[in-house]
mmCIF file of C-alpha atoms and ligand atoms in Angstrom:
data_model
loop_
_atom_site.group_PDB
_atom_site.id
_atom_site.type_symbol
_atom_site.label_atom_id
_atom_site.label_comp_id
_atom_site.label_asym_id
_atom_site.label_seq_id
_atom_site.Cartn_x
_atom_site.Cartn_y
_atom_site.Cartn_z
ATOM 1 C CA MET A 1 -71.086 55.002 71.125
ATOM 2 C CA SER A 2 -74.144 53.852 69.352
ATOM 3 C CA GLU A 3 -76.603 55.674 71.630
ATOM 4 C CA HIS A 4 -77.713 58.941 70.175
ATOM 5 C CA ALA A 5 -79.360 62.053 71.554
ATOM 6 C CA PRO A 6 -80.592 64.339 68.760
ATOM 7 C CA LEU A 7 -79.849 67.580 70.830
ATOM 8 C CA GLY A 8 -76.409 66.145 72.115
ATOM 9 C CA PRO A 9 -73.469 68.487 72.690
ATOM 10 C CA SER A 10 -71.489 67.169 69.665
ATOM 11 C CA ALA A 11 -74.308 68.513 67.332
ATOM 12 C CA ALA A 12 -74.927 71.651 69.346
ATOM 13 C CA GLU A 13 -73.257 73.998 66.913
ATOM 14 C CA GLY A 14 -75.850 72.813 64.316
ATOM 15 C CA TRP A 15 -79.221 72.596 66.210
ATOM 16 C CA ALA A 16 -78.458 75.825 68.286
ATOM 17 C CA THR A 17 -77.630 77.972 65.167
ATOM 18 C CA CYS A 18 -80.153 76.373 62.740
ATOM 19 C CA ALA A 19 -83.621 75.820 64.288
ATOM 20 C CA GLY A 20 -84.405 73.531 61.179
ATOM 21 C CA TYR A 21 -81.477 71.269 61.951
ATOM 22 C CA ILE A 22 -83.326 68.526 63.822
ATOM 23 C CA ASN A 23 -86.260 68.291 61.284
ATOM 24 C CA ALA A 24 -83.676 68.411 58.371
ATOM 25 C CA ASN A 25 -81.600 65.563 59.847
ATOM 26 C CA ARG A 26 -84.516 63.375 61.118
ATOM 27 C CA GLY A 27 -84.306 59.803 59.728
ATOM 28 C CA LEU A 28 -80.930 60.340 57.800
ATOM 29 C CA PRO A 29 -78.374 57.620 58.436
ATOM 30 C CA ASP A 30 -75.021 58.384 60.092
ATOM 31 C CA PHE A 31 -72.363 58.783 57.417
ATOM 32 C CA ASP A 32 -69.289 56.662 58.005
ATOM 33 C CA SER A 33 -66.167 58.640 56.949
ATOM 34 C CA LYS A 34 -62.557 57.553 57.196
ATOM 35 C CA PRO A 35 -61.493 60.612 59.248
ATOM 36 C CA ALA A 36 -64.431 60.111 61.605
ATOM 37 C CA ALA A 37 -63.476 56.330 61.935
ATOM 38 C CA GLU A 38 -59.878 57.218 62.545
ATOM 39 C CA GLY A 39 -60.946 59.607 65.240
ATOM 40 C CA THR A 40 -62.945 56.864 66.994
ATOM 41 C CA ALA A 41 -59.912 54.562 66.878
ATOM 42 C CA ALA A 42 -57.731 57.426 68.585
ATOM 43 C CA HIS A 43 -60.458 58.069 71.222
ATOM 44 C CA MET A 44 -60.519 54.243 72.150
ATOM 45 C CA ILE A 45 -56.776 54.281 72.535
ATOM 46 C CA SER A 46 -56.854 57.492 74.542
ATOM 47 C CA GLU A 47 -59.598 56.048 76.724
ATOM 48 C CA TYR A 48 -57.631 52.846 77.356
ATOM 49 C CA CYS A 49 -54.520 54.660 78.260
ATOM 50 C CA LEU A 50 -56.278 56.940 80.767
ATOM 51 C CA ALA A 51 -58.355 54.155 82.270
ATOM 52 C CA PHE A 52 -55.499 51.654 82.667
ATOM 53 C CA GLY A 53 -52.428 53.608 83.123
ATOM 54 C CA LEU A 54 -51.081 52.779 79.664
ATOM 55 C CA ASP A 55 -49.061 54.971 77.204
ATOM 56 C CA ALA A 56 -50.010 55.635 73.648
ATOM 57 C CA ALA A 57 -46.739 53.944 72.562
ATOM 58 C CA ASP A 58 -48.064 50.679 74.095
ATOM 59 C CA PHE A 59 -50.372 50.369 71.144
ATOM 60 C CA ILE A 60 -47.927 50.889 68.286
ATOM 61 C CA GLY A 61 -48.659 48.348 65.604
ATOM 62 C CA ALA A 62 -52.073 47.554 67.004
ATOM 63 C CA ARG A 63 -54.920 47.426 64.457
ATOM 64 C CA THR A 64 -58.292 48.902 65.184
ATOM 65 C CA LYS A 65 -61.208 48.233 62.841
ATOM 66 C CA VAL A 66 -63.931 50.893 62.739
ATOM 67 C CA ALA A 67 -66.741 50.695 60.265
ATOM 68 C CA ASP A 68 -65.077 49.737 56.938
ATOM 69 C CA TRP A 69 -61.523 50.767 57.940
ATOM 70 C CA THR A 70 -58.601 49.151 59.786
ATOM 71 C CA PHE A 71 -56.093 51.617 61.217
ATOM 72 C CA VAL A 72 -52.668 50.569 62.332
ATOM 73 C CA TRP A 73 -51.420 52.788 65.199
ATOM 74 C CA THR A 74 -48.006 54.341 64.417
ATOM 75 C CA ASP A 75 -45.127 55.948 66.213
ATOM 76 C CA ASP A 76 -46.340 59.430 65.033
ATOM 77 C CA ASP A 77 -49.949 58.804 66.263
ATOM 78 C CA ALA A 78 -48.480 57.675 69.702
ATOM 79 C CA ASP A 79 -46.367 60.841 70.083
ATOM 80 C CA LEU A 80 -49.274 63.102 69.055
ATOM 81 C CA LEU A 81 -51.795 61.552 71.437
ATOM 82 C CA GLN A 82 -49.286 61.120 74.299
ATOM 83 C CA ARG A 83 -48.904 64.958 74.859
ATOM 84 C CA GLY A 84 -52.535 65.336 75.731
ATOM 85 C CA ILE A 85 -52.504 62.159 77.994
ATOM 86 C CA ASP A 86 -49.450 63.349 79.879
ATOM 87 C CA TYR A 87 -50.922 66.844 80.470
ATOM 88 C CA ILE A 88 -54.243 65.323 81.951
ATOM 89 C CA ARG A 89 -52.341 62.823 84.086
ATOM 90 C CA ASP A 90 -50.367 65.734 85.650
ATOM 91 C CA LEU A 91 -53.436 67.660 86.742
ATOM 92 C CA PRO A 92 -54.557 67.348 90.285
ATOM 93 C CA GLY A 93 -58.171 66.459 91.033
ATOM 94 C CA GLU A 94 -60.674 63.862 90.293
ATOM 95 C CA PHE A 95 -60.557 62.566 86.802
ATOM 96 C CA PHE A 96 -63.666 61.767 84.655
ATOM 97 C CA GLY A 97 -63.061 59.800 81.392
ATOM 98 C CA GLU A 98 -65.697 58.940 78.850
ATOM 99 C CA GLN A 99 -68.377 60.380 81.173
ATOM 100 C CA ARG A 100 -71.920 60.382 80.238
ATOM 101 C CA VAL A 101 -73.652 63.670 81.347
ATOM 102 C CA ASP A 102 -77.354 64.509 81.225
ATOM 103 C CA ILE A 103 -78.233 67.929 79.674
ATOM 104 C CA SER A 104 -81.988 67.518 79.820
ATOM 105 C CA ASP A 105 -82.246 70.456 82.235
ATOM 106 C CA ILE A 106 -80.769 72.909 79.750
ATOM 107 C CA THR A 107 -82.099 71.444 76.483
ATOM 108 C CA LEU A 108 -85.024 69.091 76.182
ATOM 109 C CA PRO A 109 -85.928 65.890 78.061
ATOM 110 C CA GLY A 110 -83.746 62.902 77.366
ATOM 111 C CA GLN A 111 -80.733 64.666 76.063
ATOM 112 C CA PHE A 112 -77.175 63.687 77.027
ATOM 113 C CA GLY A 113 -73.509 63.570 75.854
ATOM 114 C CA THR A 114 -70.352 61.878 76.568
ATOM 115 C CA LEU A 115 -67.359 64.063 77.455
ATOM 116 C CA ASP A 116 -63.830 62.717 76.697
ATOM 117 C CA ARG A 117 -61.795 63.901 79.692
ATOM 118 C CA ALA A 118 -62.476 66.210 82.625
ATOM 119 C CA ILE A 119 -60.836 67.054 86.007
ATOM 120 C CA TRP A 120 -62.499 68.611 89.043
ATOM 121 C CA ASP A 121 -60.386 69.821 91.933
ATOM 122 C CA GLY A 122 -63.122 71.409 94.018
ATOM 123 C CA ASP A 123 -62.661 75.031 92.575
ATOM 124 C CA THR A 124 -62.259 74.354 88.838
ATOM 125 C CA ILE A 125 -63.570 72.143 86.154
ATOM 126 C CA ILE A 126 -61.247 71.415 83.281
ATOM 127 C CA LEU A 127 -62.788 69.835 80.124
ATOM 128 C CA ASN A 128 -60.359 68.433 77.637
ATOM 129 C CA ASP A 129 -61.891 67.254 74.366
ATOM 130 C CA LEU A 130 -59.864 65.279 71.984
ATOM 131 C CA LYS A 131 -60.250 66.095 68.279
ATOM 132 C CA TRP A 132 -58.078 63.747 65.965
ATOM 133 C CA GLY A 133 -59.096 65.545 62.667
ATOM 134 C CA ARG A 134 -56.533 67.273 60.520
ATOM 135 C CA GLY A 135 -59.128 69.030 58.307
ATOM 136 C CA VAL A 136 -61.275 71.390 60.297
ATOM 137 C CA PRO A 137 -59.633 73.319 63.075
ATOM 138 C CA VAL A 138 -61.702 73.454 66.233
ATOM 139 C CA SER A 139 -61.446 76.272 68.622
ATOM 140 C CA PRO A 140 -62.542 76.122 72.475
ATOM 141 C CA PHE A 141 -63.658 79.777 72.339
ATOM 142 C CA GLU A 142 -67.408 79.758 73.225
ATOM 143 C CA ASN A 143 -67.519 76.227 71.986
ATOM 144 C CA LYS A 144 -71.056 75.050 72.584
ATOM 145 C CA GLN A 145 -70.095 71.326 72.762
ATOM 146 C CA LEU A 146 -67.645 71.966 75.572
ATOM 147 C CA MET A 147 -70.006 74.399 77.406
ATOM 148 C CA LEU A 148 -72.784 71.799 77.405
ATOM 149 C CA TYR A 149 -70.315 69.215 78.664
ATOM 150 C CA ALA A 150 -69.262 71.610 81.404
ATOM 151 C CA LEU A 151 -72.847 72.352 82.465
ATOM 152 C CA GLY A 152 -73.697 68.605 82.392
ATOM 153 C CA LEU A 153 -70.782 67.666 84.568
ATOM 154 C CA TRP A 154 -71.500 70.536 86.914
ATOM 155 C CA ILE A 155 -75.075 69.383 87.303
ATOM 156 C CA LYS A 156 -73.876 65.706 87.776
ATOM 157 C CA LEU A 157 -71.554 66.897 90.646
ATOM 158 C CA GLY A 158 -74.520 68.413 92.372
ATOM 159 C CA ARG A 159 -74.051 72.045 91.210
ATOM 160 C CA PRO A 160 -71.101 72.832 93.366
ATOM 161 C CA ALA A 161 -69.652 76.493 93.606
ATOM 162 C CA ILE A 162 -67.147 76.369 90.855
ATOM 163 C CA LYS A 163 -64.779 79.405 90.458
ATOM 164 C CA ARG A 164 -63.799 78.776 86.879
ATOM 165 C CA PHE A 165 -64.221 76.413 83.971
ATOM 166 C CA ILE A 166 -61.310 75.814 81.705
ATOM 167 C CA LEU A 167 -62.423 74.427 78.392
ATOM 168 C CA GLN A 168 -59.729 72.880 76.095
ATOM 169 C CA ILE A 169 -59.556 71.325 72.727
ATOM 170 C CA ASP A 170 -56.719 68.910 72.196
ATOM 171 C CA GLN A 171 -56.238 68.704 68.403
ATOM 172 C CA PRO A 172 -52.646 67.631 67.929
ATOM 173 C CA ARG A 173 -52.849 66.974 64.178
ATOM 174 C CA HIS A 174 -53.861 70.323 63.121
ATOM 175 C CA ALA A 175 -51.524 73.361 63.519
ATOM 176 C CA GLY A 176 -54.356 75.824 63.794
ATOM 177 C CA GLY A 177 -56.750 73.772 65.979
ATOM 178 C CA GLY A 178 -57.095 73.407 69.732
ATOM 179 C CA GLY A 179 -56.245 75.668 72.685
ATOM 180 C CA THR A 180 -57.816 76.775 75.908
ATOM 181 C CA TRP A 181 -60.725 79.152 76.865
ATOM 182 C CA GLU A 182 -61.672 80.038 80.322
ATOM 183 C CA CYS A 183 -65.197 81.078 81.621
ATOM 184 C CA THR A 184 -67.217 81.504 84.768
ATOM 185 C CA LEU A 185 -70.315 79.854 86.140
ATOM 186 C CA ASP A 186 -72.134 83.090 85.343
ATOM 187 C CA ASP A 187 -71.075 82.775 81.636
ATOM 188 C CA LEU A 188 -72.276 79.243 81.568
ATOM 189 C CA GLU A 189 -75.655 80.025 83.271
ATOM 190 C CA GLN A 190 -76.242 82.762 80.656
ATOM 191 C CA PHE A 191 -75.343 80.324 77.903
ATOM 192 C CA ALA A 192 -77.769 77.830 79.412
ATOM 193 C CA GLU A 193 -80.795 80.220 79.253
ATOM 194 C CA TRP A 194 -79.892 80.986 75.636
ATOM 195 C CA ILE A 195 -79.386 77.423 74.511
ATOM 196 C CA GLU A 196 -82.586 76.218 76.128
ATOM 197 C CA GLN A 197 -84.511 78.698 73.965
ATOM 198 C CA ARG A 198 -82.529 77.438 70.941
ATOM 199 C CA ALA A 199 -83.460 73.832 71.870
ATOM 200 C CA ILE A 200 -87.268 74.745 72.120
ATOM 201 C CA ALA A 201 -87.091 76.429 68.744
ATOM 202 C CA THR A 202 -86.089 73.116 67.071
ATOM 203 C CA THR A 203 -89.358 71.653 68.042
ATOM 204 C CA ASP A 204 -91.348 73.824 65.637
ATOM 205 C CA PRO A 205 -92.332 71.723 62.635
ATOM 206 C CA ASP A 206 -91.683 74.686 60.420
ATOM 207 C CA ALA A 207 -88.559 75.789 62.126
ATOM 208 C CA PRO A 208 -86.459 77.914 59.613
ATOM 209 C CA ARG A 209 -83.003 76.777 58.454
ATOM 210 C CA THR A 210 -79.978 79.177 58.948
ATOM 211 C CA ALA A 211 -76.863 78.339 57.349
ATOM 212 C CA SER A 212 -73.512 79.180 59.095
ATOM 213 C CA LEU A 213 -69.833 78.463 59.023
ATOM 214 C CA LYS A 214 -69.816 76.348 62.167
ATOM 215 C CA GLY A 215 -73.526 75.171 62.170
ATOM 216 C CA CYS A 216 -73.408 73.402 58.711
ATOM 217 C CA VAL A 217 -70.038 71.830 58.844
ATOM 218 C CA TRP A 218 -71.101 68.461 60.391
ATOM 219 C CA CYS A 219 -74.831 68.549 59.160
ATOM 220 C CA LYS A 220 -75.853 65.372 57.519
ATOM 221 C CA ARG A 221 -78.509 67.048 55.425
ATOM 222 C CA ARG A 222 -76.063 69.009 53.334
ATOM 223 C CA ARG A 223 -74.440 65.683 52.377
ATOM 224 C CA VAL A 224 -77.398 63.895 50.915
ATOM 225 C CA ARG A 225 -78.793 64.232 47.352
ATOM 226 C CA TYR A 226 -80.820 67.469 47.020
ATOM 227 C CA GLY A 227 -79.538 68.226 50.456
ATOM 228 C CA CYS A 228 -80.003 71.755 51.684
ATOM 229 C CA ASP A 229 -80.819 74.714 49.429
ATOM 230 C CA THR A 230 -80.166 77.146 52.316
ATOM 231 C CA PHE A 231 -76.696 75.751 52.636
ATOM 232 C CA ASP A 232 -75.903 75.739 48.903
ATOM 233 C CA GLU A 233 -77.066 79.387 48.712
ATOM 234 C CA TYR A 234 -74.924 80.383 51.646
ATOM 235 C CA MET A 235 -71.910 78.776 49.999
ATOM 236 C CA LEU A 236 -72.536 80.436 46.665
ATOM 237 C CA ASN A 237 -72.758 83.741 48.576
ATOM 238 C CA VAL A 238 -69.472 83.117 50.273
ATOM 239 C CA LEU A 239 -68.017 82.948 46.766
ATOM 240 C CA GLY A 240 -69.825 86.058 45.652
ATOM 241 C CA LEU A 241 -72.118 83.973 43.374
ATOM 242 C CA THR A 242 -75.943 83.447 42.996
ATOM 243 C CA PRO A 243 -77.846 80.805 41.138
ATOM 244 C CA ASP A 244 -78.878 83.390 38.593
ATOM 245 C CA VAL A 245 -75.290 84.469 37.889
ATOM 246 C CA LEU A 246 -74.247 80.772 37.585
ATOM 247 C CA ASP A 247 -77.155 79.991 35.119
ATOM 248 C CA PHE A 248 -76.162 83.120 33.123
ATOM 249 C CA ASP A 249 -72.521 81.959 33.002
ATOM 250 C CA ILE A 250 -73.522 78.494 31.876
ATOM 251 C CA MET A 251 -75.838 80.016 29.187
ATOM 252 C CA ILE A 252 -73.142 82.233 27.677
ATOM 253 C CA GLY A 253 -70.426 79.618 28.125
ATOM 254 C CA SER A 254 -68.456 81.810 30.455
ATOM 255 C CA GLU A 255 -65.736 80.625 32.825
ATOM 256 C CA LEU A 256 -66.471 80.708 36.607
ATOM 257 C CA MET A 257 -65.830 84.250 37.759
ATOM 258 C CA LEU A 258 -64.761 84.395 41.343
ATOM 259 C CA PRO A 259 -64.388 87.851 43.046
ATOM 260 C CA LYS A 260 -61.379 89.545 41.573
ATOM 261 C CA ILE A 261 -60.565 92.204 43.922
ATOM 262 C CA LEU A 262 -59.545 90.327 47.100
ATOM 263 C CA ASN A 263 -58.871 92.944 49.665
ATOM 264 C CA PRO A 264 -57.753 91.593 53.073
ATOM 265 C CA GLU A 265 -61.270 91.542 54.547
ATOM 266 C CA ARG A 266 -62.676 89.516 51.595
ATOM 267 C CA ARG A 267 -59.666 87.160 51.700
ATOM 268 C CA SER A 268 -60.054 86.469 55.413
ATOM 269 C CA PHE A 269 -63.971 85.905 54.906
ATOM 270 C CA ILE A 270 -63.222 83.375 52.272
ATOM 271 C CA LEU A 271 -60.278 81.733 54.089
ATOM 272 C CA ASN A 272 -62.373 81.409 57.269
ATOM 273 C CA HIS A 273 -64.771 79.254 55.144
ATOM 274 C CA ALA A 274 -61.840 77.133 53.511
ATOM 275 C CA SER A 275 -62.690 73.843 55.139
ATOM 276 C CA LEU A 276 -66.399 74.259 54.597
ATOM 277 C CA ILE A 277 -65.707 75.137 50.889
ATOM 278 C CA ASN A 278 -63.447 72.070 50.474
ATOM 279 C CA SER A 279 -65.978 69.767 52.061
ATOM 280 C CA TRP A 280 -68.743 71.268 49.855
ATOM 281 C CA LEU A 281 -66.631 70.517 46.780
ATOM 282 C CA GLU A 282 -65.902 67.069 47.950
ATOM 283 C CA GLU A 283 -69.635 66.310 48.486
ATOM 284 C CA MET A 284 -70.420 67.587 45.051
ATOM 285 C CA GLN A 285 -67.705 65.330 43.509
ATOM 286 C CA ARG A 286 -69.080 62.296 45.412
ATOM 287 C CA LEU A 287 -72.578 62.887 44.247
ATOM 288 C CA GLU A 288 -71.448 63.668 40.702
ATOM 289 C CA LEU A 289 -69.486 60.377 40.614
ATOM 290 C CA GLU A 290 -72.663 58.474 41.809
ATOM 291 C CA ASP A 291 -74.715 60.192 39.001
ATOM 292 C CA ALA A 292 -72.021 59.439 36.417
ATOM 293 C CA GLU A 293 -71.872 55.748 37.517
ATOM 294 C CA ARG A 294 -75.662 55.487 37.160
ATOM 295 C CA GLY A 295 -75.519 57.028 33.640
ATOM 296 C CA GLU A 296 -77.240 60.262 34.638
ATOM 297 C CA PRO A 297 -76.178 63.643 33.029
ATOM 298 C CA ILE A 298 -72.952 65.236 34.143
ATOM 299 C CA PRO A 299 -72.806 68.026 31.453
ATOM 300 C CA ASP A 300 -69.461 68.964 30.159
ATOM 301 C CA ARG A 301 -67.784 66.158 32.154
ATOM 302 C CA LYS A 302 -67.256 62.500 31.739
ATOM 303 C CA LEU A 303 -66.380 59.335 33.563
ATOM 304 C CA VAL A 304 -62.934 57.728 32.978
ATOM 305 C CA LEU A 305 -60.770 55.188 34.585
ATOM 306 C CA GLY A 306 -58.389 57.005 37.028
ATOM 307 C CA ASN A 307 -54.604 56.145 37.665
ATOM 308 C CA LYS A 308 -53.862 52.804 39.282
ATOM 309 C CA GLU A 309 -53.588 52.737 43.109
ATOM 310 C CA ARG A 310 -50.423 51.603 44.778
ATOM 311 C CA ALA A 311 -50.286 47.780 45.461
ATOM 312 C CA LYS A 312 -51.147 46.923 49.062
ATOM 313 C CA TRP A 313 -51.860 43.695 51.065
ATOM 314 C CA GLU A 314 -55.442 42.579 51.032
ATOM 315 C CA ASP A 315 -55.024 41.192 54.581
ATOM 316 C CA GLU A 316 -52.136 42.755 56.476
ATOM 317 C CA ALA A 317 -52.172 40.162 59.312
ATOM 318 C CA LEU A 318 -52.159 37.239 56.901
ATOM 319 C CA ALA A 319 -49.415 38.893 54.699
ATOM 320 C CA GLU A 320 -47.209 39.468 57.810
ATOM 321 C CA ALA A 321 -47.339 35.844 58.612
ATOM 322 C CA LYS A 322 -46.600 34.677 55.130
ATOM 323 C CA VAL A 323 -43.771 37.251 54.510
ATOM 324 C CA ARG A 324 -42.175 36.077 57.760
ATOM 325 C CA ASP A 325 -42.288 32.400 56.398
ATOM 326 C CA VAL A 326 -40.895 33.412 53.143
ATOM 327 C CA LEU A 327 -38.362 36.170 53.901
ATOM 328 C CA GLY A 328 -37.963 36.214 57.705
ATOM 329 C CA ASP A 329 -36.745 39.609 59.028
ATOM 330 C CA GLN A 330 -35.654 40.783 55.615
ATOM 331 C CA GLY A 331 -39.469 41.266 54.775
ATOM 332 C CA PHE A 332 -39.711 43.857 57.430
ATOM 333 C CA ASN A 333 -38.657 47.493 57.861
ATOM 334 C CA LYS A 334 -37.144 48.374 61.186
ATOM 335 C CA LYS A 335 -37.351 52.047 62.471
ATOM 336 C CA VAL A 336 -35.754 53.772 65.353
ATOM 337 C CA LYS A 337 -38.287 54.764 68.094
ATOM 338 C CA THR A 338 -39.335 58.453 68.162
ATOM 339 C CA PRO A 339 -37.393 60.818 70.623
ATOM 340 C CA THR A 340 -40.362 60.974 73.021
ATOM 341 C CA GLN A 341 -40.492 57.079 73.274
ATOM 342 C CA VAL A 342 -36.782 56.775 73.676
ATOM 343 C CA LEU A 343 -36.568 59.452 76.454
ATOM 344 C CA LYS A 344 -39.496 57.761 78.190
ATOM 345 C CA LEU A 345 -37.673 54.463 78.245
ATOM 346 C CA LEU A 346 -34.635 56.164 79.728
ATOM 347 C CA LYS A 347 -36.595 58.605 82.032
ATOM 348 C CA ASP A 348 -34.670 57.569 85.167
ATOM 349 C CA GLU A 349 -31.231 57.382 83.422
ATOM 350 C CA PRO A 350 -29.862 60.890 82.645
ATOM 351 C CA THR A 351 -26.515 59.663 81.745
ATOM 352 C CA ARG A 352 -27.777 57.207 78.989
ATOM 353 C CA GLN A 353 -30.053 60.108 77.726
ATOM 354 C CA GLU A 354 -27.135 62.619 77.462
ATOM 355 C CA PRO A 355 -25.515 61.509 74.254
ATOM 356 C CA LEU A 356 -28.899 61.338 72.524
ATOM 357 C CA LEU A 357 -30.151 64.872 73.542
ATOM 358 C CA PRO A 358 -28.034 66.804 70.933
ATOM 359 C CA LEU A 359 -29.569 64.522 68.264
ATOM 360 C CA ILE A 360 -33.131 65.585 68.961
ATOM 361 C CA ASN A 361 -34.817 68.383 67.101
ATOM 362 C CA ASN A 362 -37.622 69.374 69.480
ATOM 363 C CA GLY A 363 -39.679 70.940 66.826
ATOM 364 C CA GLU A 364 -41.013 74.389 66.655
ATOM 365 C CA LYS A 365 -44.313 76.077 66.659
ATOM 366 C CA LYS A 366 -44.743 77.450 63.024
ATOM 367 C CA PRO A 367 -46.784 80.566 62.418
ATOM 368 C CA THR A 368 -50.305 79.794 61.186
ATOM 369 C CA VAL A 369 -53.363 81.988 60.708
ATOM 370 C CA VAL A 370 -56.516 81.213 62.653
ATOM 371 C CA PRO A 371 -59.827 83.073 63.160
ATOM 372 C CA ALA A 372 -59.626 86.143 65.355
ATOM 373 C CA ASP A 373 -61.718 84.648 68.150
ATOM 374 C CA ASP A 374 -58.956 81.985 68.770
ATOM 375 C CA ALA A 375 -57.698 82.080 72.397
ATOM 376 C CA ARG A 376 -53.967 82.113 71.480
ATOM 377 C CA PRO A 377 -52.238 85.456 71.635
ATOM 378 C CA SER A 378 -51.299 87.184 68.302
ATOM 379 C CA ILE A 379 -47.741 87.147 67.226
ATOM 380 C CA VAL A 380 -46.303 90.632 67.163
ATOM 381 C CA THR A 381 -44.370 90.917 63.982
ATOM 382 C CA ILE A 382 -41.102 93.075 63.789
ATOM 383 C CA SER A 383 -42.860 95.775 61.736
ATOM 384 C CA GLN A 384 -45.672 95.964 64.218
ATOM 385 C CA ALA A 385 -43.174 96.195 67.122
ATOM 386 C CA ILE A 386 -41.483 99.051 65.354
ATOM 387 C CA ALA A 387 -44.547 100.895 64.618
ATOM 388 C CA GLU A 388 -45.559 100.552 68.275
ATOM 389 C CA LEU A 389 -42.061 101.843 69.280
ATOM 390 C CA ASP A 390 -42.553 104.911 66.845
ATOM 391 C CA ASP A 391 -45.924 105.665 68.520
ATOM 392 C CA LEU A 392 -44.289 106.100 72.007
HETATM 393 S S1 LIG B 1 -76.968 72.357 56.037
HETATM 394 FE FE1 LIG B 1 -76.946 74.132 57.537
HETATM 395 S S2 LIG B 1 -78.782 75.258 56.987
HETATM 396 FE FE2 LIG B 1 -79.140 73.224 56.068
HETATM 397 S S3 LIG B 1 -80.193 72.067 57.688
HETATM 398 FE FE3 LIG B 1 -77.996 71.785 58.050
HETATM 399 S S4 LIG B 1 -77.320 73.376 59.595
HETATM 400 FE FE4 LIG B 1 -79.322 73.844 58.663
#
């Protein structure tokens, strides 16, 4: 995982939409973040499961250390990951897991990426990418990362005549993320021509920066001190602000004035940027805390001691052994397994399953609002259905 291609598929949304992305990120260190480290841990477990025929529940209680964090794999994690694993296992065809694909032909020499999961059955290539994040919903619709993986795998397979490509995001921890999008080889070849030009554009030493919702979200440049003016200006515009308006408000001591008349279009525009706005504010808070701790100015704000965190074990493995010595089983909580795990244990015993089935709440899909390009069909509300009937 340490190998890195600057124009790799995972950064494609950035470098393909912002020609200045590569120059802006050159030399910046990778940022370790807890959600990214957690995603790495889940990917490792997914990879082991698919490579060695294991289930996600086989890892419950396992500790995975990634960067500065140690994650304990839980029942809930196992249930959420298992759905995607079961789905992939049931597909006919040749499976490719954690497969490195070369995309030099469609970008620049030396570029590659590593896809999570793919199946090829001769006619169809299915790409299935695991996203473990809860924060930013990811859609498969015209997803540049998946399209590059699909092209890379197609090239690796010797450019066979593929009838369709099914691109999927498996994002089990986000109600609005994930889904399926289908495209043809023609679609991907057109995309390849376009993205090759975008890759070449990044080689200009004066390549301009262009901020966008999807392009900036994972860009490291915006996360460093004095990061990216283009991005900051874009975010101020999203909120209907400009630097001059802000300076004027500060000068006259006014409160922050966000747009007051939020019609549905303005509301959708702002909500489509919600995760980027949150992440922008979090970065500002992080940099402000650093400034405050260094004694640098944070006008109208101050550094104080926050609330005490809850007590936790310094070293869970050591604590487990000591608590067992001192308290035995009394020191541990026991929990019933999840319905999925129990039914899996009883999969060939329907009579033993029977009394348990009425006790299971199978969950429901709750309505959520996503961007209009999401591949899932819209829910037709009762009032819309009545209006359609009236139109007949
Ligand atoms: S933050 Fe956005 S505009 Fe700035 S360099 Fe990164 S991708 Fe380009």
